[in-house]
CSV table of C-alpha atoms and ligand atoms in Angstrom, one decimal:
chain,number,residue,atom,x,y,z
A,1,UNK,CA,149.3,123.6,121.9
A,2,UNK,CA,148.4,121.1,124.7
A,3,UNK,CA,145.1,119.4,123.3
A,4,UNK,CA,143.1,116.9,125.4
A,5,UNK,CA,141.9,114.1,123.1
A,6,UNK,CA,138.8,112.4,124.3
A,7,UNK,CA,139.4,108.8,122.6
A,8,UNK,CA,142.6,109.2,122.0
A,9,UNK,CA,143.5,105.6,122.0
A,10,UNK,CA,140.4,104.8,119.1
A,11,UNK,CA,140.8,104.4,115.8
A,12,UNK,CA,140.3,108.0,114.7
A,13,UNK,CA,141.8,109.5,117.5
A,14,UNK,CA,144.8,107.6,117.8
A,15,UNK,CA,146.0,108.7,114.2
A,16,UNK,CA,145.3,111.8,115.0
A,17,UNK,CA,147.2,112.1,117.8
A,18,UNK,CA,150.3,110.8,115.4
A,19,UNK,CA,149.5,113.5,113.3
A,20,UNK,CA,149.1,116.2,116.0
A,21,UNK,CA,152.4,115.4,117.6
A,22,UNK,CA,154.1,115.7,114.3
A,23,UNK,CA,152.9,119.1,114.2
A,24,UNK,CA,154.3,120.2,117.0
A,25,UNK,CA,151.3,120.0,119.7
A,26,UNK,CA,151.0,118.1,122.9
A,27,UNK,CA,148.0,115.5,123.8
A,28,UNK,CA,146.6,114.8,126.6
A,29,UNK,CA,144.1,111.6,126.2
A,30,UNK,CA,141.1,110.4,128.5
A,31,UNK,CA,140.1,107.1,126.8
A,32,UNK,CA,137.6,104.5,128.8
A,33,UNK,CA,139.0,101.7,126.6
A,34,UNK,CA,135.7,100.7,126.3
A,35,UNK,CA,136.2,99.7,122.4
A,36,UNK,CA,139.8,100.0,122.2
A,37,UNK,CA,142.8,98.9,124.3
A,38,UNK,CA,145.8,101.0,125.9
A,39,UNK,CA,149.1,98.5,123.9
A,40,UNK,CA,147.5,101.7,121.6
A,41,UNK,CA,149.7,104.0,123.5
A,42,UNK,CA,152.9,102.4,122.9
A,43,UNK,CA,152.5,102.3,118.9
A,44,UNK,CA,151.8,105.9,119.7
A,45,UNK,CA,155.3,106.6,121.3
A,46,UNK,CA,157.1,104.2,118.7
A,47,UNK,CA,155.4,106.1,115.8
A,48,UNK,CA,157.1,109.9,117.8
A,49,UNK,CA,158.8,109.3,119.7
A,50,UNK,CA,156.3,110.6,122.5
A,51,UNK,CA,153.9,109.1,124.9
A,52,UNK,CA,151.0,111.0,125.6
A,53,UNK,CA,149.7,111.1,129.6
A,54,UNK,CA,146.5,109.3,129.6
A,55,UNK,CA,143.8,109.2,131.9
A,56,UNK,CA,141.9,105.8,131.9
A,57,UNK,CA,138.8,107.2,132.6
A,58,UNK,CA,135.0,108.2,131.4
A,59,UNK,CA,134.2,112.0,129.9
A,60,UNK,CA,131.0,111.6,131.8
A,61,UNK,CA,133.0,111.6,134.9
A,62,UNK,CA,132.8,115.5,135.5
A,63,UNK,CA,135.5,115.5,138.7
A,64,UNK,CA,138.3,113.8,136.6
A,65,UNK,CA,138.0,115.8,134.1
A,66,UNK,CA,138.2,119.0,136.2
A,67,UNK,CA,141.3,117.3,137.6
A,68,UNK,CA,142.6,116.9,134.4
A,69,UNK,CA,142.0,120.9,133.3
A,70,UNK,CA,143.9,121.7,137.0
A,71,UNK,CA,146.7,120.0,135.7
A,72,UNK,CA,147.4,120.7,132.6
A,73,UNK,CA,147.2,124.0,130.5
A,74,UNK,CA,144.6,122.4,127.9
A,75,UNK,CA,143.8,125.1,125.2
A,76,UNK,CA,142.0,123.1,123.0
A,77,UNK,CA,139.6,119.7,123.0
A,78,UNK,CA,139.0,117.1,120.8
A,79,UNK,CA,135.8,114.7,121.4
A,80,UNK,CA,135.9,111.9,120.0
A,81,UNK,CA,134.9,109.5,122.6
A,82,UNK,CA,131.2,108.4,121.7
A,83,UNK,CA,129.8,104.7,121.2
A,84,UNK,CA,129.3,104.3,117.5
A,85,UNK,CA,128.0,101.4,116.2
A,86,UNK,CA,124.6,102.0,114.4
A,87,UNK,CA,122.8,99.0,114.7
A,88,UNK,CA,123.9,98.5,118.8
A,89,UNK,CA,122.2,102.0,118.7
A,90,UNK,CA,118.8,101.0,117.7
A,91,UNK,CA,118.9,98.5,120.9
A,92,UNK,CA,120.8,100.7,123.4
A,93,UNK,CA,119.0,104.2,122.7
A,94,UNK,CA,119.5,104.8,126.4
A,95,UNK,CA,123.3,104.1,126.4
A,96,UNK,CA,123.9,105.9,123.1
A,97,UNK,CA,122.1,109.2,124.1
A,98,UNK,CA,124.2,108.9,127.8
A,99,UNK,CA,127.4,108.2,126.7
A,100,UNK,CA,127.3,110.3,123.7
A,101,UNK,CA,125.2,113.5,124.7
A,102,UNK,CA,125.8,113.6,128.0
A,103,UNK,CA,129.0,112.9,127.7
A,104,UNK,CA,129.5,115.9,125.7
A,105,UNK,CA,127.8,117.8,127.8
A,106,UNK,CA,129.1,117.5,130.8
A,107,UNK,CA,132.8,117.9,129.1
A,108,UNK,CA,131.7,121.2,127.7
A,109,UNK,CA,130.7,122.3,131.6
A,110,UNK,CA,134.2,121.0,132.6
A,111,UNK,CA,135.6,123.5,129.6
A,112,UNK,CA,133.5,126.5,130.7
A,113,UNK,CA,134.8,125.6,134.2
A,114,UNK,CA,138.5,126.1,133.4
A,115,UNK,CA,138.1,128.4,131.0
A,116,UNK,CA,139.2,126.3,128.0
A,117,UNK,CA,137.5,127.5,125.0
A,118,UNK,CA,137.9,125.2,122.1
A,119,UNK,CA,136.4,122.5,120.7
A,120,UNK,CA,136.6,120.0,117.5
A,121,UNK,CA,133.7,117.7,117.4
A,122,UNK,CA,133.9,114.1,116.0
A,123,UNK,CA,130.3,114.4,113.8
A,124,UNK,CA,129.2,112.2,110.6
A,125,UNK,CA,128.0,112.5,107.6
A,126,UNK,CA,124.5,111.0,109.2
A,127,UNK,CA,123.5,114.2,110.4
A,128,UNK,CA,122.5,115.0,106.8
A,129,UNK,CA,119.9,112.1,107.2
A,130,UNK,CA,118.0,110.9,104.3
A,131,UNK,CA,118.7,113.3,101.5
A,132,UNK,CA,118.0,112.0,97.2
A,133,UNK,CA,121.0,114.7,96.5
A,134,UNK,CA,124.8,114.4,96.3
A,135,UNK,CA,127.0,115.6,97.1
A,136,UNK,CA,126.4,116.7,100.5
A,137,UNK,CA,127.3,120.0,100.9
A,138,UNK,CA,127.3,121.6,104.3
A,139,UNK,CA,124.6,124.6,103.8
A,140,UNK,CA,122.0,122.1,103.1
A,141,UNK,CA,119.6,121.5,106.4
A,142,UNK,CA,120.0,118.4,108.4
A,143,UNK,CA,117.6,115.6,108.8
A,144,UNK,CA,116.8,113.9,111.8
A,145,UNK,CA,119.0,110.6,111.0
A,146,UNK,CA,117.7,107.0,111.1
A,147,UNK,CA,119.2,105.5,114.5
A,148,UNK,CA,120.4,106.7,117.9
A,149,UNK,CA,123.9,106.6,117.0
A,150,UNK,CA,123.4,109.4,114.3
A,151,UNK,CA,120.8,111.3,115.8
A,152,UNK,CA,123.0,111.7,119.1
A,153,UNK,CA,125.6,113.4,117.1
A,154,UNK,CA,123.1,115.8,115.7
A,155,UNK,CA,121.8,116.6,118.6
A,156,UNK,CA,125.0,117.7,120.0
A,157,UNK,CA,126.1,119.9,116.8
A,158,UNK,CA,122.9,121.4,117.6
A,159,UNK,CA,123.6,121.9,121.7
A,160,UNK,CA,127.2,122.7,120.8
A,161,UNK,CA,125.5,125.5,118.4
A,162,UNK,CA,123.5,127.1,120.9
A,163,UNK,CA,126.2,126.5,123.9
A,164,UNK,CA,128.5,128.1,121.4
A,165,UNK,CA,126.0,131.2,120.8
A,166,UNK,CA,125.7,131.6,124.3
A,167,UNK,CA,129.0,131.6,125.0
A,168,UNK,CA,130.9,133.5,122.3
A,169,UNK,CA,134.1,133.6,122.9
A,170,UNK,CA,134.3,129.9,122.1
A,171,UNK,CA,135.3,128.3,119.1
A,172,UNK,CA,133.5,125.2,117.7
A,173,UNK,CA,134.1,123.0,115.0
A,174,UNK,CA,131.9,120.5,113.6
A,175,UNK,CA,133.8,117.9,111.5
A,176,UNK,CA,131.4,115.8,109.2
A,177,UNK,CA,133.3,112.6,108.7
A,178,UNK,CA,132.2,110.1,105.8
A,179,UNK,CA,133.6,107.0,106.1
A,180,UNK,CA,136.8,106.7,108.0
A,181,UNK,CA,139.4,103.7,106.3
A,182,UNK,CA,142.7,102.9,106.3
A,183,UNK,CA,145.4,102.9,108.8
A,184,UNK,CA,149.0,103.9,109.4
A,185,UNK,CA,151.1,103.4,106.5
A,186,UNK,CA,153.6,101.8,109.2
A,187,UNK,CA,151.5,98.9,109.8
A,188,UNK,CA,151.6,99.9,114.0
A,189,UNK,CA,148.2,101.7,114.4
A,190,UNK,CA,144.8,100.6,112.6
A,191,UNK,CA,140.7,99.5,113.0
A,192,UNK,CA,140.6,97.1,115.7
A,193,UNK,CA,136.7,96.6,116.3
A,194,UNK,CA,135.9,94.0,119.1
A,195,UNK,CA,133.4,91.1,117.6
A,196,UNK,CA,132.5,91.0,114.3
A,197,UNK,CA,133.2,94.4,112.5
A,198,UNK,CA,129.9,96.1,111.5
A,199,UNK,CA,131.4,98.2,108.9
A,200,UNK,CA,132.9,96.7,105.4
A,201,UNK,CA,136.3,97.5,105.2
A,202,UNK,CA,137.5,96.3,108.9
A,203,UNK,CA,135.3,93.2,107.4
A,204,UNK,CA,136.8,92.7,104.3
A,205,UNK,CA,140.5,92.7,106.0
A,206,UNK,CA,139.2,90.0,108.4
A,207,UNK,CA,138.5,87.8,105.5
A,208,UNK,CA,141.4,88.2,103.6
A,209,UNK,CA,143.7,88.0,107.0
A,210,UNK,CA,141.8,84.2,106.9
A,211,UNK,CA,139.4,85.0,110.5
A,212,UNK,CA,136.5,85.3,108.8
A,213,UNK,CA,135.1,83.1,105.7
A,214,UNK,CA,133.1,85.5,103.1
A,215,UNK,CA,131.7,88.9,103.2
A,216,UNK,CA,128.5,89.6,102.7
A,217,UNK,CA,127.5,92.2,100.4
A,218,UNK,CA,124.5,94.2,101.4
A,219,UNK,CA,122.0,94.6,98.4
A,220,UNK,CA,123.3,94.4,94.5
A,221,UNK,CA,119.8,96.0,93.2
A,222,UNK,CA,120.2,99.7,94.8
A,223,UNK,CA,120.3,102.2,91.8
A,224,UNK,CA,124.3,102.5,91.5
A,225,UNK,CA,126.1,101.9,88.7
A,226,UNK,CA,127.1,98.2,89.6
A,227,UNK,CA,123.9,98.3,92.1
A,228,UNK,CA,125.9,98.1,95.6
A,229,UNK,CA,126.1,101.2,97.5
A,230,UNK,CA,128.2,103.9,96.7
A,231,UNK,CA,130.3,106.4,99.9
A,232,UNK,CA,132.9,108.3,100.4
A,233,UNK,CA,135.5,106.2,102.0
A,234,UNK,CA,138.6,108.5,103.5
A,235,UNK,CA,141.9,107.7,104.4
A,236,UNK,CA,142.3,107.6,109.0
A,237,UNK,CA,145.1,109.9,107.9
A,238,UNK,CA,143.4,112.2,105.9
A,239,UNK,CA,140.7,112.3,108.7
A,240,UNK,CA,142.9,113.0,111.0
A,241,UNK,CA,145.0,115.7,109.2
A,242,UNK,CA,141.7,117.6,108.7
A,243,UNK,CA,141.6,118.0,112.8
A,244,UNK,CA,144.8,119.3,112.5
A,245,UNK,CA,144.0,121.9,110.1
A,246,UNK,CA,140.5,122.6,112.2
A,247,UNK,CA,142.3,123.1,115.3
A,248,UNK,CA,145.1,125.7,113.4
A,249,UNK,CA,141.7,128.2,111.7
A,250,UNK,CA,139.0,127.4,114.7
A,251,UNK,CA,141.5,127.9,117.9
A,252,UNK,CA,141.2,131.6,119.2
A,253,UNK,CA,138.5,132.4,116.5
A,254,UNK,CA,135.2,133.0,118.3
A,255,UNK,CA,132.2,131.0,116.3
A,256,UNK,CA,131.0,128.3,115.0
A,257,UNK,CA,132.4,126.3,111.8
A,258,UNK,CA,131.0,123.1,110.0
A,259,UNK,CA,132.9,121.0,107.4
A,260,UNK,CA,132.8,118.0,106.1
A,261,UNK,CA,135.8,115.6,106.1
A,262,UNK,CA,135.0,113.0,102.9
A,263,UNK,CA,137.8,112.8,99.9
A,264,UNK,CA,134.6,114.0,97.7
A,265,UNK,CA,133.9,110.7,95.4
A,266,UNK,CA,131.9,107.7,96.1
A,267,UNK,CA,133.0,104.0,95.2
A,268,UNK,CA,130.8,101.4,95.4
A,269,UNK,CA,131.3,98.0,97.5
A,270,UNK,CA,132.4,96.2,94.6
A,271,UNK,CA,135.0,98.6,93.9
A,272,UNK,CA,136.3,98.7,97.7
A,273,UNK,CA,136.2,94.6,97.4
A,274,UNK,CA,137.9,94.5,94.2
A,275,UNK,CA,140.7,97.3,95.0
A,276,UNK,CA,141.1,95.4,98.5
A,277,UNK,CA,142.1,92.1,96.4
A,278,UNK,CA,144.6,94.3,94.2
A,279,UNK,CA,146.3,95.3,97.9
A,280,UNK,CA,146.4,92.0,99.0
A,281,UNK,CA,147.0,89.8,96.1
A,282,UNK,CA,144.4,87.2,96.6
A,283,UNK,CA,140.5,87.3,96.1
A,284,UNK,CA,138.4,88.4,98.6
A,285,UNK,CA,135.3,86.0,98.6
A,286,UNK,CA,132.1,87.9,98.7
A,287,UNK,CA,128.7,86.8,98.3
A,288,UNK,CA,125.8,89.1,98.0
A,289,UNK,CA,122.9,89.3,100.8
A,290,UNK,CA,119.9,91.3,101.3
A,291,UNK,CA,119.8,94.4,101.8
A,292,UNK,CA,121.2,96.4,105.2
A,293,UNK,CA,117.5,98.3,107.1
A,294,UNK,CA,119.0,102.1,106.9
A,295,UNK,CA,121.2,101.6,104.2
A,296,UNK,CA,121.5,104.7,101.4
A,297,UNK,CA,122.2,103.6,98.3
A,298,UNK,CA,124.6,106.8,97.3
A,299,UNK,CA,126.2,109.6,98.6
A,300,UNK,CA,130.0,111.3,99.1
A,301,UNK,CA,130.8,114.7,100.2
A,302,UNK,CA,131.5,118.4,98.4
A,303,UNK,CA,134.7,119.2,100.7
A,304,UNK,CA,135.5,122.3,99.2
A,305,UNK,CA,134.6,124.2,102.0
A,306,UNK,CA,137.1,122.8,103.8
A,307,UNK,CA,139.9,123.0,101.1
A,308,UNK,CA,139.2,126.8,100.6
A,309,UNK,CA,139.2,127.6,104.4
A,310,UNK,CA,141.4,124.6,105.8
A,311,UNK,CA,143.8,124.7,103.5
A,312,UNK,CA,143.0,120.8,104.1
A,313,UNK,CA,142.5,118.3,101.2
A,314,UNK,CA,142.8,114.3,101.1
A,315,UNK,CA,146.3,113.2,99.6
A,316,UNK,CA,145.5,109.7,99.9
A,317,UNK,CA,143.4,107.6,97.6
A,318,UNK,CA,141.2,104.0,97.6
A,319,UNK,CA,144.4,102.2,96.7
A,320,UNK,CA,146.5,103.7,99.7
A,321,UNK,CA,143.1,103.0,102.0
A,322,UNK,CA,143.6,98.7,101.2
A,323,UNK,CA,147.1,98.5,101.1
A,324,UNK,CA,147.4,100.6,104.5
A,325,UNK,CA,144.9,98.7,105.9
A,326,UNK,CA,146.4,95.5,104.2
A,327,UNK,CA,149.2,96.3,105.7
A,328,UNK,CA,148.1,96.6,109.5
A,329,UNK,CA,145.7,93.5,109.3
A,330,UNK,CA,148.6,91.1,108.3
A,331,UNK,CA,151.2,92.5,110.6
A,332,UNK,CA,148.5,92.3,113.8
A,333,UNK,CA,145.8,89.7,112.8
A,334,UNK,CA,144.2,89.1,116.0
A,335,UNK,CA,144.3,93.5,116.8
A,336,UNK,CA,146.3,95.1,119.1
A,337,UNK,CA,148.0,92.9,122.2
A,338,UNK,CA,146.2,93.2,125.1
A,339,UNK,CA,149.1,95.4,126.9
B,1,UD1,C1,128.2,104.0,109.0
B,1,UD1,C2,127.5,105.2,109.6
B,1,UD1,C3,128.4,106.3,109.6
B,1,UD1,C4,129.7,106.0,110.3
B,1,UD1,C5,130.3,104.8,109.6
B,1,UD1,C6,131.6,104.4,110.3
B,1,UD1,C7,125.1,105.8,109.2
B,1,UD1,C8,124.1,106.0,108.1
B,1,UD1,N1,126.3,105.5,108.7
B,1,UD1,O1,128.4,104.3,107.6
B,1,UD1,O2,127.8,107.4,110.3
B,1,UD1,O3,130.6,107.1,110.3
B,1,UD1,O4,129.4,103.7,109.6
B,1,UD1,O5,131.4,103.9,111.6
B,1,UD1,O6,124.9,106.0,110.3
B,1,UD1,N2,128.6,96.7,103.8
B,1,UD1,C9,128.5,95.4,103.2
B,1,UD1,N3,128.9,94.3,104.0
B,1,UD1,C10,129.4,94.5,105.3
B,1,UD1,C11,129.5,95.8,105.8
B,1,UD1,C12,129.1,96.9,105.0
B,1,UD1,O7,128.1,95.2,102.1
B,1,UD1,O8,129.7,93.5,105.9
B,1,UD1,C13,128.2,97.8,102.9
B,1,UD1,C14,127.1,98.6,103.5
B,1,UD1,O9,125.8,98.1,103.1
B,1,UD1,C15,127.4,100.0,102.9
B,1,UD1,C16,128.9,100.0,102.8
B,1,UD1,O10,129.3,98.7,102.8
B,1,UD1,O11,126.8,100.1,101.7
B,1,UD1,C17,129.6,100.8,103.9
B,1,UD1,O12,129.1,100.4,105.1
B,1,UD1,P1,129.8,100.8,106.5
B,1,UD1,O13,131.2,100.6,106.4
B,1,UD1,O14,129.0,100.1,107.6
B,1,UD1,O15,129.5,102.3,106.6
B,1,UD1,P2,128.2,103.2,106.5
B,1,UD1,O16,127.0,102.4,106.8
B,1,UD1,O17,128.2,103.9,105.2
């Protein structure tokens, strides 16, 4: 199947291109490189044996991508190009809503255009907002979530719902990812945030690969069992497999499908910290800090919605997560090269 990848050259879609190749399909990627840079596509092709066409360019940009539907038989999309930091989101409403709604907008126009009919969505586990129960499990209602970042992406399951509806010979998936980890177990492709990583583990491998000092544990007094907060962290691999299983039930069956992409256990930071420092064979030094504003102290996905229908279920585990990313961080301290 040829399958345009918006953000194929991130973190998440980058991997899954790996994994989409190795199943036999063909992407197509439109990447602005805003937050991630195109040496990607080469660990892509080394990793394949394949380098996918790419289109530097902006899914807001309605005339490329009805260029890039004329010239290639897409039959299926998936969006992950979207800003994503939650905090930048509080100050950047304006870009976050543009880039990330309309974005998806005017890339489900382009598909109605040329006929293309379907579509994997790159959601979160945010969508289920502020919620005292865990597991999440996907019949339970959304809540408006606390920044920009999360609320754009429920807004667009909810457009994509009612586009979908309107439309119903197209199928759409909603993928509710927990927290992405991890990288390729070759050490090629990983995390690479620009500036100070806003998320723990690309800022725990930062300290042990020596560029940063000490991490700085958000709040020891939430009601966990070691009082840091407690997610589902998921192996990139994992997350990206479960696209590849989406794409094989959704494609060519009309509707709409949600399912949430978590391994379906929590750990808490401490235990992330103290598995890193296993991977790496060194302490990770750690001091604790106030808490994070927006911060839940506990929650990790039911995925068996997705194992009964999917097929799909995580094979990799916390350990696999560090030393993976362990791995990438000390063969490429300073990221990906430039080119
Ligand atoms: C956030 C987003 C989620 C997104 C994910 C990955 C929300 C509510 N969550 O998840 O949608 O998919 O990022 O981009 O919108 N921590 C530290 N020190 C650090 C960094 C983090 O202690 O330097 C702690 C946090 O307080 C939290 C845990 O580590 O308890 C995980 O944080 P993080 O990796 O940022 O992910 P989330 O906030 O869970």
């Amino acid at each position: 199947m040829n399958v345009l990848i918006t953000g194929g050259i991130g973190y998440i879609g980058s991997h899954t291109c790996v994994q989409l190749i190795k199943s036999g399909h063909t992407p197509v990627i439109i990447d602005n490189l805003c937050n991630s840079k195109a040496s990607v596509l080469q660990r892509i092709e080394q990793l394949t044996g394949h380098k996918p066409t790419f289109y530097n360019g902006d899914v807001r940009d309605a005339a490329l991508l009805d260029k890039i539907f004329a010239e290639h038989r897409i039959d299926s999309v998936i969006h992950f190009a979207a800003l994503k930091a939650v905090g930048e989101s509080v100050n950047k409403p304006l870009e976050y809503y543009d880039n990330n709604i309309h974005g998806s907008l005017t890339l489900v126009d382009a598909m109605r255009r040329a006929g293309v009919k379907n579509f994997i969505f790159s959601s979160s586990a945010t969508v289920y907002g502020d919620q005292p129960i865990t597991p999440y499990v996907e019949t339970m209602e959304t809540r408006r979530p606390s920044s920009p970042y999360g609320n754009s992406k429920l807004i667009i399951e909810q457009c994509l719902e009612d586009i979908q509806k309107a439309q119903p010979d197209m199928s759409v998936a909603l993928l509710r990812y927990f927290n992405p980890v991890g990288a390729h177990s070759s050490g090629l492709m990983g995390e690479d945030p620009q500036g100070i990583p806003n998320n723990l583990m690309p800022f725990i491998a930062q300290v042990a690969v020596g560029r940063r000092e000490c991490l700085s544990i958000f709040g020891n007094d939430y009601p966990t069992p070691d009082g840091t907060c407690v997610r589902d962290y998921i192996h990139v691999v994992d997350v990206a497999d479960g696209h590849v299983a989406a794409l094989n039930k959704v494609t060519n069956h009309p509707g709409t499908y949600v399912y949430n992409l978590g391994a379906g256990f929590g750990y808490s930071v401490l235990d992330v910290v103290n598995a890193f420092s296993k991977a790496c064979g060194k302490p990770v030094p750690y001091q604790f800090a106030p808490r994070r504003g927006g911060d839940l102290a506990s929650y990790w996905a039911d995925s068996t919605k997705a194992a009964n229908e999917l097929g799909w279920q995580v094979k990799l585990n916390l350990d696999d997560m560090c030393a993976d990313t362990w791995r990438w961080q000390s063969m490429n301290p300073q990221g990906y090269p430039d080119e």
